[in-house]
Coordinates of C-alpha atoms in Angstrom, one line a residue:
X1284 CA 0.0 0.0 0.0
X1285 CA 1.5 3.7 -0.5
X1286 CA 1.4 6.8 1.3
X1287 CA -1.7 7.7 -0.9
X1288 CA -4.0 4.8 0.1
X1289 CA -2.0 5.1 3.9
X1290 CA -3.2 8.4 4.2
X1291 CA -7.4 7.6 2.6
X1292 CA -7.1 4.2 5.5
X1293 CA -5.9 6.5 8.5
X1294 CA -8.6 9.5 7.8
X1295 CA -6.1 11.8 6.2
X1296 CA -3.8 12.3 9.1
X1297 CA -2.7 15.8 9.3
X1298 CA -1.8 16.3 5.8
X1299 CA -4.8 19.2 5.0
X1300 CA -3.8 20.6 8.5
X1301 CA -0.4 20.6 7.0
X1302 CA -1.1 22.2 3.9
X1303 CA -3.3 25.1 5.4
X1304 CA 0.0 26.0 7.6
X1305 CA 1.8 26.4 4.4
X1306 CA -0.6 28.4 2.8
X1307 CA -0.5 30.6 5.7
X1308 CA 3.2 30.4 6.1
X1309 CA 3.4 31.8 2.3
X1310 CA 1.2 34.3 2.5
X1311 CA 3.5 35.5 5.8
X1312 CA 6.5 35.2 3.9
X1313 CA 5.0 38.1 1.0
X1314 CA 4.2 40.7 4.2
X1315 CA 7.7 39.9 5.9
X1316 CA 9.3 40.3 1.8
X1317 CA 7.1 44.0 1.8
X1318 CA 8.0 45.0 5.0
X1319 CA 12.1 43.9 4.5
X1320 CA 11.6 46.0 1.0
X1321 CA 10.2 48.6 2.6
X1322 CA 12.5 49.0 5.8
X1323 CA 15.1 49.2 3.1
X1324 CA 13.5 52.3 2.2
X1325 CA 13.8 53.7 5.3
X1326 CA 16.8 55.9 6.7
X1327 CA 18.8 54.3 9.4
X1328 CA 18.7 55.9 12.7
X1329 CA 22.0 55.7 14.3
X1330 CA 22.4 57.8 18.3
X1331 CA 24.9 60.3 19.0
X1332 CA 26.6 61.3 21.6
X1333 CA 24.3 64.3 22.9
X1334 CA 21.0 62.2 22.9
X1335 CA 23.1 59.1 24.4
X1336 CA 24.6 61.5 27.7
X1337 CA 20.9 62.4 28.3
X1338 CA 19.2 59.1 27.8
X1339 CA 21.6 56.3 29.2
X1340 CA 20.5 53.3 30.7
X1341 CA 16.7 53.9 28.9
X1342 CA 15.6 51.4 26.7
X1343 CA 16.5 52.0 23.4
X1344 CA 13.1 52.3 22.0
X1345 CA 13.2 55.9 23.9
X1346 CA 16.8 56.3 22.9
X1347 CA 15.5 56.6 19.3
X1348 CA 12.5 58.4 19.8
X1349 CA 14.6 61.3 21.3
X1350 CA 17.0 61.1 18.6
X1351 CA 14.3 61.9 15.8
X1352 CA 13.6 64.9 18.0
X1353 CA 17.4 65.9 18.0
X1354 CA 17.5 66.0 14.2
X1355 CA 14.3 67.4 13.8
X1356 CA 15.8 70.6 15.9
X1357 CA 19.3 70.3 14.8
X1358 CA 17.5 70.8 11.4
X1359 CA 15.6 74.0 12.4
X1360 CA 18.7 75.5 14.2
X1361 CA 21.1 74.9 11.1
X1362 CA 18.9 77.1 9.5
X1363 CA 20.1 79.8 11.9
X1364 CA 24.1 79.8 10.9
X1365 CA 23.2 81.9 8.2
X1366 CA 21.5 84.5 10.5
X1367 CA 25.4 84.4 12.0
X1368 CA 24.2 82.9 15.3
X1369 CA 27.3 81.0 16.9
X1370 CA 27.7 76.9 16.7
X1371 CA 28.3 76.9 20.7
X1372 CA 24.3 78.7 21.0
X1373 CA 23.0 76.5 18.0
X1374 CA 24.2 73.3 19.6
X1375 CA 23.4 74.3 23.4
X1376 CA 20.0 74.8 22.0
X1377 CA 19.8 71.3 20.5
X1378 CA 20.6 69.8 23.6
X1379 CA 18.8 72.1 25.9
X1380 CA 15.4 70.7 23.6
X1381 CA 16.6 67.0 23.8
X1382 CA 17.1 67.2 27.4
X1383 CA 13.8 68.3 27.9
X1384 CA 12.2 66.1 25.6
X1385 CA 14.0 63.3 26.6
X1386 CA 12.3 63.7 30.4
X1387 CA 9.2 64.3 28.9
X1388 CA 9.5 60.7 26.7
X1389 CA 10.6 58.8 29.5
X1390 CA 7.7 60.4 32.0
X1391 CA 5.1 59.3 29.2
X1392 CA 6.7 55.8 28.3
X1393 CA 6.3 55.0 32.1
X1394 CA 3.9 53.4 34.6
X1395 CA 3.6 56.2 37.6
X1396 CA 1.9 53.7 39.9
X1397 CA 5.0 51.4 40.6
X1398 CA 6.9 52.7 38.4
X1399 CA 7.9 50.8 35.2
X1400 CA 7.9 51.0 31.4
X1401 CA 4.0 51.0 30.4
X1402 CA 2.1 49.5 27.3
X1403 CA 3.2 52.4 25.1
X1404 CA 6.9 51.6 25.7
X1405 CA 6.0 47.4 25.5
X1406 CA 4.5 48.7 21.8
X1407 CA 8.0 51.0 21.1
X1408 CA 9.9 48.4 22.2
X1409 CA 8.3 45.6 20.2
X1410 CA 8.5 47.6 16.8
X1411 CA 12.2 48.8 17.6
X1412 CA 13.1 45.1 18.4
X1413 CA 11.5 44.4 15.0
X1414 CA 13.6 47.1 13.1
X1415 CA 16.6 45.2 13.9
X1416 CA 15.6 42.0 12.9
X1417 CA 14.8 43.7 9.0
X1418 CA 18.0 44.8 9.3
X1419 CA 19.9 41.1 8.1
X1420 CA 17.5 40.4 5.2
X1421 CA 15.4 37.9 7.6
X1422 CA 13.7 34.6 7.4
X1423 CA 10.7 33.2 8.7
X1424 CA 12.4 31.9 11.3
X1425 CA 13.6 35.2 12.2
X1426 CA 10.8 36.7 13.7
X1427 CA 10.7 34.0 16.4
X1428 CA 13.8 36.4 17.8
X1429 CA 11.4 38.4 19.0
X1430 CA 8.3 37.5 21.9
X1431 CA 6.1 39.3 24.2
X1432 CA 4.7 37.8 27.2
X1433 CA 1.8 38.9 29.1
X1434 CA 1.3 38.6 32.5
X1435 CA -2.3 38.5 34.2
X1436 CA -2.3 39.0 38.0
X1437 CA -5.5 37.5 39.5
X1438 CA -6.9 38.7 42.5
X1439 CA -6.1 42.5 42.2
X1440 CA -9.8 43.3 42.4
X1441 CA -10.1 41.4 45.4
X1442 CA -7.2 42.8 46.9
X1443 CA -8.2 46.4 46.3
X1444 CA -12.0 45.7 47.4
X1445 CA -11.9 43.7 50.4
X1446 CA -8.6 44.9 51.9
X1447 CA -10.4 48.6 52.4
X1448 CA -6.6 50.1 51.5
X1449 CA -5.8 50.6 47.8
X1450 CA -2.0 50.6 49.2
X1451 CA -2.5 46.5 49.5
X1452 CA -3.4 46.8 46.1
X1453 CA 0.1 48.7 45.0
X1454 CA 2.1 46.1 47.6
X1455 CA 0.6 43.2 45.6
X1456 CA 1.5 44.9 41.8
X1457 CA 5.2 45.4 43.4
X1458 CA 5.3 42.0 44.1
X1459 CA 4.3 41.5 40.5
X1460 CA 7.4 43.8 39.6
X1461 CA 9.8 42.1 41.8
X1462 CA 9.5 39.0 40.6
X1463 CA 10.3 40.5 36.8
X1464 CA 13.1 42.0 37.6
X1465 CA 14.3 39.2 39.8
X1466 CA 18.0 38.6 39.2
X1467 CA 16.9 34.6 38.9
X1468 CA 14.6 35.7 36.2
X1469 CA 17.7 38.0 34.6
X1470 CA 20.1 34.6 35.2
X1471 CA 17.4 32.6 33.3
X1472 CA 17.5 35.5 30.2
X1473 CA 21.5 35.3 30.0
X1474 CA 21.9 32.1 30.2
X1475 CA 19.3 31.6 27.3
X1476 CA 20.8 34.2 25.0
X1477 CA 17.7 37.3 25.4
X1478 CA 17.1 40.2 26.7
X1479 CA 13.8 41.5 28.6
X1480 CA 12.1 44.9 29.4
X1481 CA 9.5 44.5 31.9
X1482 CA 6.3 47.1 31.6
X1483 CA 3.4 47.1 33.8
X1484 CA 0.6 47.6 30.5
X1485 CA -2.4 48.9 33.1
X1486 CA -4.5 47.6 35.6
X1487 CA -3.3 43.9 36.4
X1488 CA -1.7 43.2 33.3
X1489 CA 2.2 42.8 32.8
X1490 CA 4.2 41.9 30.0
X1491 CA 8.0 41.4 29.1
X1492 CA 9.4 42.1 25.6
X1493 CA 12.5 39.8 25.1
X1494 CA 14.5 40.1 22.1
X1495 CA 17.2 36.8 21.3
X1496 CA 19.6 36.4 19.0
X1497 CA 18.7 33.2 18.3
X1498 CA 14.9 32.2 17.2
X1499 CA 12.8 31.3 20.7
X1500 CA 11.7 28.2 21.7
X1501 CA 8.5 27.7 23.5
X1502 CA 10.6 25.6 25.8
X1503 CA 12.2 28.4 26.4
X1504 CA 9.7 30.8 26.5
X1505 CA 7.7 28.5 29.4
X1506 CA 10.9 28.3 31.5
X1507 CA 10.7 32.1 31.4
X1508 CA 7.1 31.9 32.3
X1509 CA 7.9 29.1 35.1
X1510 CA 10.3 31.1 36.4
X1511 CA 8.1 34.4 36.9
X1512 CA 4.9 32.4 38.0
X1513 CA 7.0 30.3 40.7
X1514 CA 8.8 33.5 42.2
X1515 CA 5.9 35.7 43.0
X1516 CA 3.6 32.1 43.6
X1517 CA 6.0 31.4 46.4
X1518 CA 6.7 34.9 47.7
X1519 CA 5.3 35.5 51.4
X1520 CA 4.5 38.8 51.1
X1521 CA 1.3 38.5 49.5
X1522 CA -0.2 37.4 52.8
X1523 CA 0.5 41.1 53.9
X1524 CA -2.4 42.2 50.6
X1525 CA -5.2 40.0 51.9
X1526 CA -5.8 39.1 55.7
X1527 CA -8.8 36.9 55.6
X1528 CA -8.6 37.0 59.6
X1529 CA -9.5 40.3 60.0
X1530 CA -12.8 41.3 61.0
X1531 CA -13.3 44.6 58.7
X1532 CA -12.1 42.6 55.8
X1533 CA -14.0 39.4 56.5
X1534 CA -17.2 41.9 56.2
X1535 CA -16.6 43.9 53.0
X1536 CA -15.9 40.3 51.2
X1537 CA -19.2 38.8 52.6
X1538 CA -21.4 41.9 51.9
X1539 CA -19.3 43.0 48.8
X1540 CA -18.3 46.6 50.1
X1541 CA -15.5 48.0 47.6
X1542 CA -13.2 50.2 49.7
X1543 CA -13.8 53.6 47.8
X1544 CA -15.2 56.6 49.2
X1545 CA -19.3 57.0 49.1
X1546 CA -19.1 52.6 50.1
X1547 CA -18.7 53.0 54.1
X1548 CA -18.3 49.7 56.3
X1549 CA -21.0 50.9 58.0
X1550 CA -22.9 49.7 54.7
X1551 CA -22.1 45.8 55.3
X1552 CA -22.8 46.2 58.8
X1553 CA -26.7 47.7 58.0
X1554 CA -26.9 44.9 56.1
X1555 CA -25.7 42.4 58.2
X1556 CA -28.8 43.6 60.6
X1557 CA -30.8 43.1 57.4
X1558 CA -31.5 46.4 55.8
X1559 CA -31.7 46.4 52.3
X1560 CA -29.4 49.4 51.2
X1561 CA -27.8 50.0 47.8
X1562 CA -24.0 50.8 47.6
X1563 CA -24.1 54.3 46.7
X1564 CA -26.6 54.9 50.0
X1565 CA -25.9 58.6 51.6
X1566 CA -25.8 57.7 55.6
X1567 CA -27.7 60.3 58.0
X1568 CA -25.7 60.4 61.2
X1569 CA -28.9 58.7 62.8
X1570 CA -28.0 55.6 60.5
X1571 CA -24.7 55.6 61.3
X1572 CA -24.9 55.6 65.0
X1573 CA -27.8 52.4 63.7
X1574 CA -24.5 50.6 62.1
X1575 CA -22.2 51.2 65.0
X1576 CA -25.2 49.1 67.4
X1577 CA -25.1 46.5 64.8
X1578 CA -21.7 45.9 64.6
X1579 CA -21.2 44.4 67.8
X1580 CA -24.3 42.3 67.0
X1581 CA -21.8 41.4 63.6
X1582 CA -19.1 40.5 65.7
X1583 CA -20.8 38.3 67.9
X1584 CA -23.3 36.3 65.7
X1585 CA -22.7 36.6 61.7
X1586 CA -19.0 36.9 61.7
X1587 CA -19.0 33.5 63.6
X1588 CA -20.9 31.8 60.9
X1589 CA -18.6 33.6 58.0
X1590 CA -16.0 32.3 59.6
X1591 CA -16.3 28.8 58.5
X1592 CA -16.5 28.9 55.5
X1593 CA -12.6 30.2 55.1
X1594 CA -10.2 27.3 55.3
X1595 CA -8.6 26.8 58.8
X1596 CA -5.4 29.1 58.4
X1597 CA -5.9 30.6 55.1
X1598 CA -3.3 32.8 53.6
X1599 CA -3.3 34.8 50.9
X1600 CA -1.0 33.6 47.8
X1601 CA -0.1 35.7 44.4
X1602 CA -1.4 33.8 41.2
X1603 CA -0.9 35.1 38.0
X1604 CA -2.3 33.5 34.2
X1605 CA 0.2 34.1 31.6
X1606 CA 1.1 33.6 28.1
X1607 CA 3.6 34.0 25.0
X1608 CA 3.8 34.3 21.1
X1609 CA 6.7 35.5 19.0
X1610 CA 5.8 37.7 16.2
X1611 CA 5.8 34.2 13.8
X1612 CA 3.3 33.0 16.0
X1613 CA 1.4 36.4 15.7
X1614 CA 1.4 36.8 12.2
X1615 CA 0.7 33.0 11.7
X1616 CA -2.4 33.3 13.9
X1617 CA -5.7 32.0 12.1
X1618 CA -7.3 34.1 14.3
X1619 CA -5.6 37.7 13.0
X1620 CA -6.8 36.2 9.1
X1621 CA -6.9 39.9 7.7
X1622 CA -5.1 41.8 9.3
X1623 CA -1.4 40.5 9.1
X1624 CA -1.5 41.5 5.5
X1625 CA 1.4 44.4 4.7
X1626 CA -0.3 45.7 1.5
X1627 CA 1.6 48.1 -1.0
X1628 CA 0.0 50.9 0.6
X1629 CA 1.1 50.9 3.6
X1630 CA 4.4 52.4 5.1
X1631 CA 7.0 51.1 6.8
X1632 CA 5.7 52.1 10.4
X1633 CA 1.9 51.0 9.4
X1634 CA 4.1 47.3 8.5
X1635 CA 5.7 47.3 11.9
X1636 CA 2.7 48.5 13.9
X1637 CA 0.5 45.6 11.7
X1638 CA 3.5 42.9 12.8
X1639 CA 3.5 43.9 16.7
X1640 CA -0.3 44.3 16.6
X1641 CA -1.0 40.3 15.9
X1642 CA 1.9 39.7 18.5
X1643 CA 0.0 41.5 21.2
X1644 CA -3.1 40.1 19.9
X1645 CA -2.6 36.2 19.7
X1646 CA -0.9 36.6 23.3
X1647 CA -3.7 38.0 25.0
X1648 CA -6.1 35.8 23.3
X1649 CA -3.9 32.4 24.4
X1650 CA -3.7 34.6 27.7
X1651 CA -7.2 34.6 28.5
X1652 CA -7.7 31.1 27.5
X1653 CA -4.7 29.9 30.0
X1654 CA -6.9 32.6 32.7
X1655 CA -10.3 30.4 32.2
X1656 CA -8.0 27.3 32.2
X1657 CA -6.2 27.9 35.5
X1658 CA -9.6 28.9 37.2
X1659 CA -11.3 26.0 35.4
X1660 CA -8.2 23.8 37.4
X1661 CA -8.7 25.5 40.8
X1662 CA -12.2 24.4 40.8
X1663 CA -11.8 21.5 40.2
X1664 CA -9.5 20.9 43.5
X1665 CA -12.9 21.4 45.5
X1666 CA -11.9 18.0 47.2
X1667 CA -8.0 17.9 47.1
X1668 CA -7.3 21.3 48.3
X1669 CA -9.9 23.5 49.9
X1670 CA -7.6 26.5 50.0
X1671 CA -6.7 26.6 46.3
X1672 CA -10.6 26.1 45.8
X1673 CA -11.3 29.1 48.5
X1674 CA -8.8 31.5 46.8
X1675 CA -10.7 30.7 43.0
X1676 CA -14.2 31.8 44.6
X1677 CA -12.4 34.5 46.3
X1678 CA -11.2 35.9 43.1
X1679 CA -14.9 35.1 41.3
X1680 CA -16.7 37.2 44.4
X1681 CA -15.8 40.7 43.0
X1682 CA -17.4 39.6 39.5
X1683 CA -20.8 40.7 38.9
X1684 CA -24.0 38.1 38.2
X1685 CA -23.0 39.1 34.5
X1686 CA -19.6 38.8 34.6
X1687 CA -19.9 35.3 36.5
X1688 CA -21.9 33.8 34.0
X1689 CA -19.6 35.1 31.0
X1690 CA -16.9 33.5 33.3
X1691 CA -19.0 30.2 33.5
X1692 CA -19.7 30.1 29.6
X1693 CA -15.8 30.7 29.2
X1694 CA -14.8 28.0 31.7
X1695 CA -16.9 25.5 29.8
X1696 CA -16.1 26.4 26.4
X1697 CA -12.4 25.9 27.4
X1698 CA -13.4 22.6 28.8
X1699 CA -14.9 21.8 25.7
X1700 CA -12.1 22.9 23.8
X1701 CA -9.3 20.5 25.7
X1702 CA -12.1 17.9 25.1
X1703 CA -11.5 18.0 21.4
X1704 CA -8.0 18.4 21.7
X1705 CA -7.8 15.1 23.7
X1706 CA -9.8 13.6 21.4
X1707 CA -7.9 15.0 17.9
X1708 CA -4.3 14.0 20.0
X1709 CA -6.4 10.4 20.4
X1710 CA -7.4 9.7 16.7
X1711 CA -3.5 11.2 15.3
X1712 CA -1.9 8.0 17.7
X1713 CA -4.2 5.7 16.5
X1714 CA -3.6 7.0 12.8
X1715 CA 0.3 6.8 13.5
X1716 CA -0.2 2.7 14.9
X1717 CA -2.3 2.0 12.0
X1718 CA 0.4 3.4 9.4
X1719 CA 3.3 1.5 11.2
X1720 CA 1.1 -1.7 11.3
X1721 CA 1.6 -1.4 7.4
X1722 CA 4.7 -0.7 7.7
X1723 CA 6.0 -3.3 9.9
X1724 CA 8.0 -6.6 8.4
X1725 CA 6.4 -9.3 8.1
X1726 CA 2.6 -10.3 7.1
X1727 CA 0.1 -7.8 8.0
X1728 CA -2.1 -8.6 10.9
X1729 CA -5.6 -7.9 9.3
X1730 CA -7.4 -8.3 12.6
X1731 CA -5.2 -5.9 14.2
X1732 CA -6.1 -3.3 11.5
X1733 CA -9.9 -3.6 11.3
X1734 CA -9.6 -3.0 14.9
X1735 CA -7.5 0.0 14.7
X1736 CA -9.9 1.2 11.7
X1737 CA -13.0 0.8 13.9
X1738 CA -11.0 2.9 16.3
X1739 CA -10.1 5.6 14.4
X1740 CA -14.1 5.6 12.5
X1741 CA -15.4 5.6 16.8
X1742 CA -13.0 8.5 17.5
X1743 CA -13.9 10.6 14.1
X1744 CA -17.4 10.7 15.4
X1745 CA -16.6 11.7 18.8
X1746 CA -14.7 14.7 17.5
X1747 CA -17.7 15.6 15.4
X1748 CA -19.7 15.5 18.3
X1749 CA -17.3 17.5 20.4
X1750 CA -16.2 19.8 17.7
X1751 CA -20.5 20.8 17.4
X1752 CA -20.6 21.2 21.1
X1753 CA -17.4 24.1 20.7
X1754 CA -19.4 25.4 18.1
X1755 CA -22.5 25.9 19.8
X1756 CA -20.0 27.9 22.3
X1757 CA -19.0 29.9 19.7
X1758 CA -22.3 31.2 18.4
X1759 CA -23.3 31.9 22.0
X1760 CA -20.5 34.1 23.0

């Protein structure tokens, strides 16, 4: 039998998969081709010494931004040497307007909160990173030199909500920062040939840009992820962000107070007594002195009861859902069909902002799948471990009746999801042990390949059936 008939027997093994990656890998290849052509277009940007003295140790990202702003002014003051006025004014001009934008760009390419490099700067960096890779006539392979990972912290909400102080809030996105910059985390980088910048994006979201000069591995790339995840996972300070043994706290998660002005603890406590009061209530002074009678009654009989149902010495622990693509993997996304097309229209900066703009977008998309999936596997240790089960419905508490439901709908479809994919991994084993049973010396066990036939024909409509139950998850979200 040959590979024709081999292939028809084993239901096609993954030979139209196959084909559809090189289709898409072709159609990659003609938008890196336009954007190499061109970048070749483009005037290379090389830093001198007046924008390096005022911009060293910044990412270079910034140290190029500033530079267009030096020779856009050393332009307008050259103008000025016929006029007579003297090089030493002309040149302490230039760099009396790239010092002051050079604060200014650093200032706007940075997180004030905990300070660090922000989305805008992850962006700059990304598309700089890029730039350099068009630089050696690059392949496909190429643009795995360049990955961004994003980072998800969960439980900021909670943090911020039930700790009543949005400084627990900051202590637990420093802890986020430390881990980043951890000099285990640098170790890892060096000792894997890339470099990093870490930027806090907004909210609870992190990412690192890492440029190589060698194509990354995802091996590599979830050993960078390990690392990060097991060094702010394991760090004891995160029981400082959350006490789940304080009173005060143990109220606004049980009565869903948010610790912002106009939400008053004396809000859960009303309730506690059972008044029905919405969260943006104005208190009389009457109702007040009303809360401050109830809370002893709090203390003494509904706190007991809210008690139990927190694991016997609970402690807060940092989690975080994360995720990585390279620009190939961006660009070779089926889901960013469209719009990884560099048409002869567009410029070199629209090519380099299409090429980072798939990166970003197929990480946060496998980000929010590996979100659902973690939280999908925390529920699921109901009976193995109550306190990883306590900390999952602890970071759900803070959602909405909406917002739970659109997290239920997304926990199943992602169940559904690894369904298939078990099932697709399933058939594509029994498709290679059916092609090495022909293959094998010797006569050809006939029995043994009905049966492995019958197999594959049981496991084919099992995917069908799973792959209508994704799709119905689909057309509903």
């Amino acid at each position: 039998m040959d590979t024709n008939e081999k292939e028809i027997e084993s239901g096609g093994g993954g030979s139209e998969a196959e084909r559809q990656r090189e289709e898409r890998e072709r159609q990659v290849k003609t938008s890196l081709d336009a954007a190499v052509s061109k970048h070749r277009q483009r005037k290379k940007m090389t830093v001198n010494e007046t924008v390096e003295s005022v911009v060293k140790g910044q990412p270079e990202a910034i140290k190029e931004k500033v530079m267009r702003t030096h020779d856009r002014i050393a332009g307008y003051t050259s103008e000025l040497e016929k006029y007579g006025v003297p090089k030493e004014f002309r040149d302490s001009m230039v760099k009396t307007e790239v010092d002051i934008d050079s604060r200014e760009t650093q200032a706007s390419y940075r997180d004030k909160r905990i300070d660090m490099p922000n989305q805008e700067l992850a962006k700059l960096e990304t598309m700089r990173a890029l730039s350099e890779v068009l630089d050696h006539e690059p392949t496909l392979e190429d643009l795995k030199k360049v990955a961004r990972v994003t980072f998800d912290l969960n439980g900021l909400k909670v943090v911020n909500d039930y700790s009543g102080d949005y400084a627990k809030g900051d202590l637990y996105l420093r802890l986020m920062k430390k881990a980043l910059e951890n000099d285990e985390v640098k170790d890892f980088a060096e000792d894997n040939r890339f470099k990093f910048t870490a930027c806090r994006e907004g909210g609870d979201e992190f990412s690192a840009i890492i440029t190589s000069e060698i194509p990354l591995t995802e091996e590599v790339l979830n050993g960078f992820i390990k690392k990060v995840k097991n060094l702010l996972e394991n760090d004891s300070d995160a029981e400082n962000c959350l006490n789940m043994d304080d009173d005060e706290t143990i109220l606004r998660w049980k009565h869903k107070v948010p610790a912002v002005e106009g939400r008053r603890l004396e809000l859960a406590k009303l309730r506690a007594g059972g008044r029905e009061i919405k969260d943006d209530y104005k208190f009389t002074k009457e109702e007040q002195d009303e809360a401050d009678r109830l809370g002893e009654k709090w203390k003494t009989e509904a706190l007991v009861e809210y008690r139990k149902e927190i694991p016997p010495g609970f402690k807060f622990k940092g989690r975080v859902a994360a995720a990585a693509a390279t620009v190939y993997d961006g660009l070779m996304d089926e889901r960013n069909a469209g719009r990884n097309v560099i048409g002869e229209n567009d410029n070199y900066e629209d090519a380099l902002v299409k090429m980072t703009d798939c990166e970003f977008a197929s990480g946060d998309k496998d980000m929010h799948v590996e979100k659902v999936t973690g939280k999908a596997g925390m529920y699921g240790k109901k009976d193995t471990d109550p306190y990883e089960y306590f900390l999952v419905q602890l970071y759900d508490s803070t959602r909405s009746g909406e917002q739970a439901e659109e997290l239920d709908r997304e926990r199943k479809k992602s169940e559904a999801l690894n369904a298939l994919n078990v099932l697709r991994k399933a058939k594509g084993e029994l498709q290679d042990s059916l092609v090495a049973a022909y293959e094998a010396e010797g006569e050809i066990d006939k029995n043994s390949i009905a049966e492995k036939k019958l197999a594959i024909r049981v496991k084919e409509e099992e995917i069908k059936s799973a792959e209508e139950k994704v799709k119905q998850f689909k057309e509903t979200t």
